[in-house]
Amino acid sequence: MNTSATPPLSGIGYEIWDAKYRHRIDGQAGDADIADTWRRVADALAEVEAPADRAHWSRRFYEILDGLAFLPGGRILAGAGTGRRTTLFNCFVMGVIEDSTEGIFTALREAAVTMQQGGGIGCDFSTLRPRGAAARGSGATASGPVSFMRVWDTMCGTILSTGSRRGAMMATLRCDHPDLLEFIEAKATPGALTHFNLSVQITDDFLQAVADDRTWELVFPCKALGEPPGTGETVQRRRPGLPGLVPCRVFARHPARELWSRIVRAAYEYAEPGVLFIDRIQRMNNLHDREEITATNPCGEVPLPPYGACDLGSVNLTRFIARPFTADAAIQWGELRKTVTVAVRLLDNVIDVSPYPLEAQERRAHATRRIGLGVTGLADALAMLGLHYDSAAARTAAGAIMETICVAAYRASAALAREKGPFPRFDPERYTAAPFIRRLPDDLRAAIAAGGIRNSHLLAIAPTGTISLLAGNISSGIEPIYRLEHQRRMRIGGGDDSCTRRLRDYAYGLWRRTRPDQPVPDHFVDAHHLPPEAHLEMQAAVQAWVDQAVSKTINVPEGYPFEEFAAIYDRAAALGLKGCTAYRPNPVTGAILTGAPAEYVPPGPVHCACPDREPD
């Protein structure tokens, strides 16, 4: 791996950098080239080191950035060292929404402030009483969570119109909320809730009810309704923000399998909602005994407690393949571990450098010091190793890569704890008993028990769409190569303006440049020639070594049978995944990526005609 200098940016890479990450001062370029961007970020994040060590760590950070070995999240690239009052965190999960007019609009204000400073948000609307329930004190009836989601959606559009980054929000709702069916159908109409992703929180009890073909009660806490427990029919259920099992009034009953089918049918017809296996997420949370998770960031890779933040960065795996496309192609394990070690420190420093939209977000970030180190370019790296994405060898390699990154990251964080102190809420006995921590090597667990760990969580696989384009259109996250060549509709500057770019996959382009007269090998497989099981098994292979979650989309063709589509979600649950999102092109959402014409013309550094706005 060569980390001495950034490879020349491709046409799309230059365009992305210039529009989204290049710092400008009074409209003039503050970053003359991409190297200036790396220096700006490296210097800014080294500022929290001891004065005598700043030059050393600035140089180390620059090395992994300049070689494109490590790609920080877009907020870090856009904001670090600029002096702007914008957060360096990609996203936040907001606080519990109190079920009152004052509580709802306090939550809306906090969401607006967060988005105005550049952060996407996730919100759990399960705490809001269902449509038609009596509103406390006023004698009116409640309009339900979906009606307030429309208020959030309008707010997001308003923030977007002022020139901030393209808004992104996640809304979640429990599978036993009385307004579940309305939530499932909320995006059936084109143009509805366009700034939201939607996910249903699926509990273990619901999955068991589906398996047993039982009825399922849609309920809401009696206490939240202002009713004594004996009012109407009640059942005992867990609810967000309330300890243990609480009495809940039954609003409706439906066959569980019918509800499950309705959720999947909505995803089939208009791409939403996704599902979050929320009990599994909570069980595998390293702090499961001290915090409750009911929502994620907009792309689902970071389940977070109220006011939690996403501090993201990805290792570019294409930079760690020696002798690509040859019989002795290999992963450079030592270089990978070195890069991970430096990247953990860089992301940990973000917590101390970043401004925060809300004090509660700052307190939460400093209390647990979560980071989200992931990977990108996996499919290209597999192709460079000569491995077919849908093969046991590829899944073994992906699992080994993620295990190596996981162990290296935890070792780096344990070493940081000895130097700078563990995260404030660290409790050695409780933390080392967490299920994920028990998977770590014995010596590492002993080191954590003795000296602590700097970060409560360290790993998350983000979708990495834009930073993957910056790095030359490498395959994003752990997704397969979408197509060897394709057209992509893009919003370079944010807002509704879009342009279309013709792209070539990075590994495929490397093959063409180095072997122009040789046919493309069969292992250059794209997403359209893979069965859903290949996606699911790759996600499972990687998730085993990710302490947070994996953003993954399973693409199927428009004519894919519904019964087979539904089986994807059943298989995801059986594999122990934390979430599932499948996508079928449909009239409501259309398609962002399309096949490219047969003749391909590599794009030069031509600028998109989209307006120049704040970076994504």
mmCIF file with all atom_site columns, C-alpha atoms in Angstrom, residues 321-331 380-387 510-511 514-515 518 521 523-524:
data_model
loop_
_atom_site.group_PDB
_atom_site.id
_atom_site.type_symbol
_atom_site.label_atom_id
_atom_site.label_alt_id
_atom_site.label_comp_id
_atom_site.label_asym_id
_atom_site.label_entity_id
_atom_site.label_seq_id
_atom_site.pdbx_PDB_ins_code
_atom_site.Cartn_x
_atom_site.Cartn_y
_atom_site.Cartn_z
_atom_site.occupancy
_atom_site.B_iso_or_equiv
_atom_site.pdbx_formal_charge
_atom_site.auth_seq_id
_atom_site.auth_comp_id
_atom_site.auth_asym_id
_atom_site.auth_atom_id
_atom_site.pdbx_PDB_model_num
ATOM 1  C CA . ILE A 1 321 ? -4.532  -5.357  -1.765  1.00 0.00 ? 321 ILE A CA 1
ATOM 2  C CA . ALA A 1 322 ? -1.045  -6.282  -2.933  1.00 0.00 ? 322 ALA A CA 1
ATOM 3  C CA . ARG A 1 323 ? -0.546  -7.597  -6.477  1.00 0.00 ? 323 ARG A CA 1
ATOM 4  C CA . PRO A 1 324 ? -4.212  -7.319  -7.517  1.00 0.00 ? 324 PRO A CA 1
ATOM 5  C CA . PHE A 1 325 ? -5.638  -9.707  -10.118 1.00 0.00 ? 325 PHE A CA 1
ATOM 6  C CA . THR A 1 326 ? -2.684  -12.090 -9.828  1.00 0.00 ? 326 THR A CA 1
ATOM 7  C CA . ALA A 1 327 ? -2.450  -15.577 -8.409  1.00 0.00 ? 327 ALA A CA 1
ATOM 8  C CA . ASP A 1 328 ? -0.583  -14.229 -5.372  1.00 0.00 ? 328 ASP A CA 1
ATOM 9  C CA . ALA A 1 329 ? -2.870  -11.253 -4.670  1.00 0.00 ? 329 ALA A CA 1
ATOM 10 C CA . ALA A 1 330 ? -3.016  -10.732 -0.904  1.00 0.00 ? 330 ALA A CA 1
ATOM 11 C CA . ILE A 1 331 ? -4.312  -8.504  1.865   1.00 0.00 ? 331 ILE A CA 1
ATOM 12 C CA . ASP A 1 380 ? -13.729 -4.199  -5.292  1.00 0.00 ? 380 ASP A CA 1
ATOM 13 C CA . ALA A 1 381 ? -11.145 -5.630  -2.899  1.00 0.00 ? 381 ALA A CA 1
ATOM 14 C CA . LEU A 1 382 ? -12.663 -9.088  -3.319  1.00 0.00 ? 382 LEU A CA 1
ATOM 15 C CA . ALA A 1 383 ? -12.536 -8.721  -7.102  1.00 0.00 ? 383 ALA A CA 1
ATOM 16 C CA . MET A 1 384 ? -8.892  -7.651  -6.858  1.00 0.00 ? 384 MET A CA 1
ATOM 17 C CA . LEU A 1 385 ? -8.253  -10.838 -4.851  1.00 0.00 ? 385 LEU A CA 1
ATOM 18 C CA . GLY A 1 386 ? -9.965  -12.911 -7.537  1.00 0.00 ? 386 GLY A CA 1
ATOM 19 C CA . LEU A 1 387 ? -12.960 -13.800 -5.334  1.00 0.00 ? 387 LEU A CA 1
ATOM 20 C CA . LEU A 1 510 ? -8.104  -0.846  -12.871 1.00 0.00 ? 510 LEU A CA 1
ATOM 21 C CA . TRP A 1 511 ? -8.503  -4.130  -14.760 1.00 0.00 ? 511 TRP A CA 1
ATOM 22 C CA . THR A 1 514 ? -3.718  -2.865  -16.684 1.00 0.00 ? 514 THR A CA 1
ATOM 23 C CA . ARG A 1 515 ? -5.134  -5.640  -18.901 1.00 0.00 ? 515 ARG A CA 1
ATOM 24 C CA . GLN A 1 518 ? -7.943  -9.528  -21.587 1.00 0.00 ? 518 GLN A CA 1
ATOM 25 C CA . PRO A 1 521 ? -13.122 -12.499 -15.324 1.00 0.00 ? 521 PRO A CA 1
ATOM 26 C CA . HIS A 1 523 ? -15.666 -12.922 -10.510 1.00 0.00 ? 523 HIS A CA 1
ATOM 27 C CA . PHE A 1 524 ? -16.462 -9.345  -11.594 1.00 0.00 ? 524 PHE A CA 1
#
